PDB file of C-alpha atoms and ligand atoms in Angstrom:
ATOM      1  CA  MET A  77       1.509 -14.082 -12.133  1.00  0.00           C
ATOM      2  CA  ARG A  78      -1.429 -13.929  -9.701  1.00  0.00           C
ATOM      3  CA  ILE A  79      -1.887 -11.736  -6.626  1.00  0.00           C
ATOM      4  CA  GLY A  80      -4.047 -12.505  -3.568  1.00  0.00           C
ATOM      5  CA  LEU A  81      -4.942 -10.467  -0.501  1.00  0.00           C
ATOM      6  CA  GLY A  82      -6.167 -11.901   2.793  1.00  0.00           C
ATOM      7  CA  PHE A  83      -7.334 -10.491   6.111  1.00  0.00           C
ATOM      8  CA  ASP A  84      -8.356 -12.033   9.435  1.00  0.00           C
ATOM      9  CA  ILE A  85      -9.177 -10.854  12.946  1.00  0.00           C
ATOM     10  CA  HIS A  86      -9.778 -12.776  16.183  1.00  0.00           C
ATOM     11  CA  ARG A  87     -10.672 -11.794  19.716  1.00  0.00           C
ATOM     12  CA  LEU A  88      -8.016 -12.367  22.391  1.00  0.00           C
ATOM     13  CA  GLN A  89      -9.031 -13.843  25.737  1.00  0.00           C
ATOM     14  CA  PRO A  90      -7.125 -14.795  28.895  1.00  0.00           C
ATOM     15  CA  GLY A  91      -6.028 -18.397  29.257  1.00  0.00           C
ATOM     16  CA  ARG A  92      -5.887 -19.255  25.552  1.00  0.00           C
ATOM     17  CA  PRO A  93      -2.562 -20.198  23.891  1.00  0.00           C
ATOM     18  CA  PHE A  94      -1.200 -17.368  21.757  1.00  0.00           C
ATOM     19  CA  ILE A  95      -0.520 -18.944  18.359  1.00  0.00           C
ATOM     20  CA  LEU A  96       0.575 -16.835  15.392  1.00  0.00           C
ATOM     21  CA  GLY A  97       1.971 -18.131  12.118  1.00  0.00           C
ATOM     22  CA  GLY A  98       2.086 -21.602  13.656  1.00  0.00           C
ATOM     23  CA  VAL A  99       4.425 -20.296  16.379  1.00  0.00           C
ATOM     24  CA  THR A 100       3.450 -20.225  20.063  1.00  0.00           C
ATOM     25  CA  PHE A 101       4.288 -17.116  22.097  1.00  0.00           C
ATOM     26  CA  ALA A 102       4.287 -16.722  25.871  1.00  0.00           C
ATOM     27  CA  HIS A 103       1.388 -14.353  26.493  1.00  0.00           C
ATOM     28  CA  PRO A 104      -1.480 -14.367  29.017  1.00  0.00           C
ATOM     29  CA  ARG A 105      -4.090 -14.027  26.253  1.00  0.00           C
ATOM     30  CA  GLY A 106      -4.731 -15.949  23.072  1.00  0.00           C
ATOM     31  CA  PRO A 107      -7.100 -15.942  20.104  1.00  0.00           C
ATOM     32  CA  VAL A 108     -10.619 -17.305  20.398  1.00  0.00           C
ATOM     33  CA  GLY A 109     -11.961 -19.270  17.461  1.00  0.00           C
ATOM     34  CA  HIS A 110     -13.519 -22.492  16.223  1.00  0.00           C
ATOM     35  CA  SER A 111     -10.007 -23.449  15.081  1.00  0.00           C
ATOM     36  CA  ASP A 112      -6.768 -22.295  16.726  1.00  0.00           C
ATOM     37  CA  GLY A 113      -7.488 -18.650  15.766  1.00  0.00           C
ATOM     38  CA  ASP A 114      -4.173 -18.164  13.972  1.00  0.00           C
ATOM     39  CA  VAL A 115      -4.889 -14.858  12.174  1.00  0.00           C
ATOM     40  CA  LEU A 116      -1.654 -14.923  10.185  1.00  0.00           C
ATOM     41  CA  LEU A 117      -2.245 -18.361   8.667  1.00  0.00           C
ATOM     42  CA  HIS A 118      -5.963 -17.735   8.181  1.00  0.00           C
ATOM     43  CA  ALA A 119      -5.218 -14.498   6.293  1.00  0.00           C
ATOM     44  CA  LEU A 120      -2.603 -16.432   4.306  1.00  0.00           C
ATOM     45  CA  VAL A 121      -5.219 -19.026   3.315  1.00  0.00           C
ATOM     46  CA  ASP A 122      -7.561 -16.273   2.102  1.00  0.00           C
ATOM     47  CA  ALA A 123      -4.707 -14.688   0.145  1.00  0.00           C
ATOM     48  CA  LEU A 124      -3.855 -18.029  -1.501  1.00  0.00           C
ATOM     49  CA  LEU A 125      -7.488 -18.813  -2.325  1.00  0.00           C
ATOM     50  CA  GLY A 126      -8.012 -15.255  -3.562  1.00  0.00           C
ATOM     51  CA  ALA A 127      -5.049 -15.405  -5.915  1.00  0.00           C
ATOM     52  CA  ALA A 128      -6.451 -18.626  -7.364  1.00  0.00           C
ATOM     53  CA  ALA A 129     -10.044 -17.298  -7.549  1.00  0.00           C
ATOM     54  CA  LEU A 130     -11.154 -20.126  -5.253  1.00  0.00           C
ATOM     55  CA  GLY A 131     -13.379 -18.235  -2.824  1.00  0.00           C
ATOM     56  CA  ASP A 132     -12.474 -17.865   0.836  1.00  0.00           C
ATOM     57  CA  ILE A 133     -11.562 -19.824   3.950  1.00  0.00           C
ATOM     58  CA  GLY A 134     -15.205 -20.014   5.075  1.00  0.00           C
ATOM     59  CA  ASP A 135     -16.207 -21.699   1.794  1.00  0.00           C
ATOM     60  CA  HIS A 136     -13.658 -24.467   2.255  1.00  0.00           C
ATOM     61  CA  PHE A 137     -13.421 -24.802   6.040  1.00  0.00           C
ATOM     62  CA  PRO A 138     -16.770 -23.666   7.544  1.00  0.00           C
ATOM     63  CA  ASP A 139     -16.716 -23.087  11.295  1.00  0.00           C
ATOM     64  CA  THR A 140     -19.895 -25.176  11.527  1.00  0.00           C
ATOM     65  CA  ASP A 141     -17.893 -28.282  10.540  1.00  0.00           C
ATOM     66  CA  PRO A 142     -16.659 -30.266  13.589  1.00  0.00           C
ATOM     67  CA  ARG A 143     -13.675 -31.500  11.517  1.00  0.00           C
ATOM     68  CA  TRP A 144     -12.071 -28.055  11.843  1.00  0.00           C
ATOM     69  CA  LYS A 145     -12.647 -27.611  15.588  1.00  0.00           C
ATOM     70  CA  GLY A 146      -9.300 -26.682  17.125  1.00  0.00           C
ATOM     71  CA  ALA A 147      -7.549 -27.258  13.768  1.00  0.00           C
ATOM     72  CA  ALA A 148      -4.070 -25.786  13.344  1.00  0.00           C
ATOM     73  CA  GLY A 149      -3.858 -23.028  10.742  1.00  0.00           C
ATOM     74  CA  LYS A 150      -1.245 -25.030   8.863  1.00  0.00           C
ATOM     75  CA  VAL A 151      -3.876 -27.678   8.074  1.00  0.00           C
ATOM     76  CA  PHE A 152      -5.879 -25.061   6.147  1.00  0.00           C
ATOM     77  CA  VAL A 153      -2.780 -23.706   4.376  1.00  0.00           C
ATOM     78  CA  ASP A 154      -1.750 -27.211   3.309  1.00  0.00           C
ATOM     79  CA  GLN A 155      -5.260 -27.880   1.957  1.00  0.00           C
ATOM     80  CA  ALA A 156      -5.258 -24.562   0.087  1.00  0.00           C
ATOM     81  CA  LEU A 157      -1.850 -25.380  -1.444  1.00  0.00           C
ATOM     82  CA  LEU A 158      -3.240 -28.704  -2.711  1.00  0.00           C
ATOM     83  CA  LEU A 159      -6.131 -26.836  -4.375  1.00  0.00           C
ATOM     84  CA  LEU A 160      -3.654 -24.419  -5.959  1.00  0.00           C
ATOM     85  CA  ASP A 161      -1.418 -27.226  -7.114  1.00  0.00           C
ATOM     86  CA  ALA A 162      -4.393 -28.819  -8.886  1.00  0.00           C
ATOM     87  CA  LYS A 163      -4.745 -25.544 -10.842  1.00  0.00           C
ATOM     88  CA  GLY A 164      -1.038 -25.462 -11.657  1.00  0.00           C
ATOM     89  CA  LEU A 165      -0.374 -22.597  -9.272  1.00  0.00           C
ATOM     90  CA  LYS A 166       2.434 -22.263  -6.759  1.00  0.00           C
ATOM     91  CA  PRO A 167       3.485 -19.542  -4.292  1.00  0.00           C
ATOM     92  CA  LEU A 168       6.221 -17.118  -5.271  1.00  0.00           C
ATOM     93  CA  GLN A 169       6.284 -14.573  -2.464  1.00  0.00           C
ATOM     94  CA  VAL A 170       4.475 -13.537   0.730  1.00  0.00           C
ATOM     95  CA  ASP A 171       4.302 -10.252   2.624  1.00  0.00           C
ATOM     96  CA  ALA A 172       2.297  -9.900   5.843  1.00  0.00           C
ATOM     97  CA  THR A 173       1.371  -7.310   8.446  1.00  0.00           C
ATOM     98  CA  VAL A 174       0.199  -8.324  11.918  1.00  0.00           C
ATOM     99  CA  PHE A 175      -1.841  -5.762  13.877  1.00  0.00           C
ATOM    100  CA  LEU A 176      -1.452  -6.251  17.627  1.00  0.00           C
ATOM    101  CA  GLU A 177      -0.614  -4.377  20.796  1.00  0.00           C
ATOM    102  CA  LEU A 178       1.065  -7.208  22.727  1.00  0.00           C
ATOM    103  CA  PRO A 179       3.157  -9.322  22.747  1.00  0.00           C
ATOM    104  CA  LYS A 180       5.807  -7.334  20.904  1.00  0.00           C
ATOM    105  CA  LEU A 181       6.869  -9.445  17.914  1.00  0.00           C
ATOM    106  CA  GLY A 182      10.210  -7.660  17.666  1.00  0.00           C
ATOM    107  CA  LYS A 183      13.038 -10.064  16.986  1.00  0.00           C
ATOM    108  CA  ARG A 184      10.637 -12.895  16.265  1.00  0.00           C
ATOM    109  CA  LYS A 185       9.397 -11.373  13.004  1.00  0.00           C
ATOM    110  CA  PRO A 186      12.155 -13.119  10.993  1.00  0.00           C
ATOM    111  CA  GLU A 187      11.214 -16.392  12.685  1.00  0.00           C
ATOM    112  CA  LEU A 188       7.598 -15.906  11.599  1.00  0.00           C
ATOM    113  CA  ALA A 189       8.684 -15.042   8.056  1.00  0.00           C
ATOM    114  CA  ALA A 190      10.863 -18.173   7.952  1.00  0.00           C
ATOM    115  CA  GLU A 191       7.907 -20.241   9.129  1.00  0.00           C
ATOM    116  CA  LEU A 192       5.705 -18.821   6.348  1.00  0.00           C
ATOM    117  CA  ALA A 193       8.462 -19.559   3.811  1.00  0.00           C
ATOM    118  CA  LYS A 194       8.717 -23.137   5.052  1.00  0.00           C
ATOM    119  CA  ILE A 195       4.955 -23.707   4.945  1.00  0.00           C
ATOM    120  CA  LEU A 196       4.731 -22.243   1.416  1.00  0.00           C
ATOM    121  CA  GLY A 197       7.872 -23.968   0.141  1.00  0.00           C
ATOM    122  CA  ILE A 198       9.528 -20.725  -0.967  1.00  0.00           C
ATOM    123  CA  PRO A 199      12.982 -19.266  -0.158  1.00  0.00           C
ATOM    124  CA  GLU A 200      13.152 -17.240   3.070  1.00  0.00           C
ATOM    125  CA  GLU A 201      14.275 -14.190   1.085  1.00  0.00           C
ATOM    126  CA  ARG A 202      10.771 -14.098  -0.453  1.00  0.00           C
ATOM    127  CA  ALA A 203       8.892 -14.015   2.859  1.00  0.00           C
ATOM    128  CA  ASN A 204       8.350 -10.976   5.082  1.00  0.00           C
ATOM    129  CA  VAL A 205       6.374 -10.283   8.259  1.00  0.00           C
ATOM    130  CA  LYS A 206       5.771  -6.806   9.661  1.00  0.00           C
ATOM    131  CA  ALA A 207       4.073  -5.751  12.919  1.00  0.00           C
ATOM    132  CA  LYS A 208       1.970  -2.690  13.709  1.00  0.00           C
ATOM    133  CA  THR A 209       0.340  -1.527  16.914  1.00  0.00           C
ATOM    134  CA  MET A 210      -2.932   0.374  16.694  1.00  0.00           C
ATOM    135  CA  GLU A 211      -1.613   3.140  18.991  1.00  0.00           C
ATOM    136  CA  GLY A 212      -4.082   2.108  21.686  1.00  0.00           C
ATOM    137  CA  LEU A 213      -7.087   2.609  19.415  1.00  0.00           C
ATOM    138  CA  GLY A 214     -10.052   0.249  19.150  1.00  0.00           C
ATOM    139  CA  ALA A 215     -10.270  -3.429  20.129  1.00  0.00           C
ATOM    140  CA  ILE A 216      -6.791  -4.212  18.823  1.00  0.00           C
ATOM    141  CA  GLY A 217      -5.372  -1.203  20.640  1.00  0.00           C
ATOM    142  CA  THR A 218      -6.769  -2.373  23.974  1.00  0.00           C
ATOM    143  CA  GLY A 219      -5.291  -5.844  23.444  1.00  0.00           C
ATOM    144  CA  ASP A 220      -8.691  -7.475  22.965  1.00  0.00           C
ATOM    145  CA  ALA A 221      -8.075  -8.504  19.363  1.00  0.00           C
ATOM    146  CA  ILE A 222      -5.384  -9.359  16.838  1.00  0.00           C
ATOM    147  CA  ALA A 223      -5.557  -9.040  13.053  1.00  0.00           C
ATOM    148  CA  ALA A 224      -3.389  -9.819  10.043  1.00  0.00           C
ATOM    149  CA  GLN A 225      -3.226  -8.825   6.418  1.00  0.00           C
ATOM    150  CA  VAL A 226      -1.354 -10.985   3.914  1.00  0.00           C
ATOM    151  CA  LEU A 227      -0.391 -10.506   0.283  1.00  0.00           C
ATOM    152  CA  VAL A 228       0.821 -13.415  -1.826  1.00  0.00           C
ATOM    153  CA  THR A 229       1.916 -13.785  -5.413  1.00  0.00           C
ATOM    154  CA  LEU A 230       1.612 -17.046  -7.300  1.00  0.00           C
ATOM    155  CA  GLU A 231       3.070 -18.243 -10.535  1.00  0.00           C
ATOM    156  CA  GLU A 232       1.348 -20.466 -13.042  1.00  0.00           C
ATOM    157  CA  ARG A 233       3.225 -23.614 -13.866  1.00  0.00           C
ATOM    158  CA  ARG A 234       3.210 -24.717 -17.448  1.00  0.00           C
ATOM    159  CA  LEU A 235       1.067 -27.824 -17.307  1.00  0.00           C
ATOM    160  CA  SER A 236       1.918 -28.997 -20.826  1.00  0.00           C
ATOM    161  CA  GLY A 237       5.370 -29.429 -22.224  1.00  0.00           C
ATOM    162  CA  SER A 238       8.462 -30.482 -20.331  1.00  0.00           C
ATOM    163  CA  THR A 239       9.765 -27.102 -19.208  1.00  0.00           C
ATOM    164  CA  THR A 240       8.839 -26.032 -15.712  1.00  0.00           C
ATOM    165  CA  ARG A 241      10.625 -23.451 -13.645  1.00  0.00           C
TER     166      ARG A 241
HETATM  167 MG1   MG B 956      -9.734 -16.848  11.478  1.00  0.00          MG
END
């Protein structure tokens, strides 16, 4: 089994769509970034790459590359999963924490967890999303930023022989 940890943070500015975990929320502010600024999926990519010892999101999808301008986070996750697959690795479980003041994720946390499960191709019972405010402290506390931390576990497929789980 392999374990990977990922983190991401983006500034929030008025007039940008608020996209988190591939899901759009109604909110007057949204993340600023070269891509769509989806902290949850970006942290997930770093967790996946980390578990596979494949570097980080900036190594594979540099923000200087026009191909990734405005790219959806799912594009990066799908690419990372292809790299993992080539190494015989596949996701087992994901656990995430989103740090934000607003919007309140509340009842939509299960929806985000289900989205992560779908993207990773794992059962929903192995995906979890939590939310934390920063109690008004710092850039996240004032609503000027959003961050996410993601932990994933991977299993190694047996590449030789006929038995795979
Ligand atoms: Mg990012």
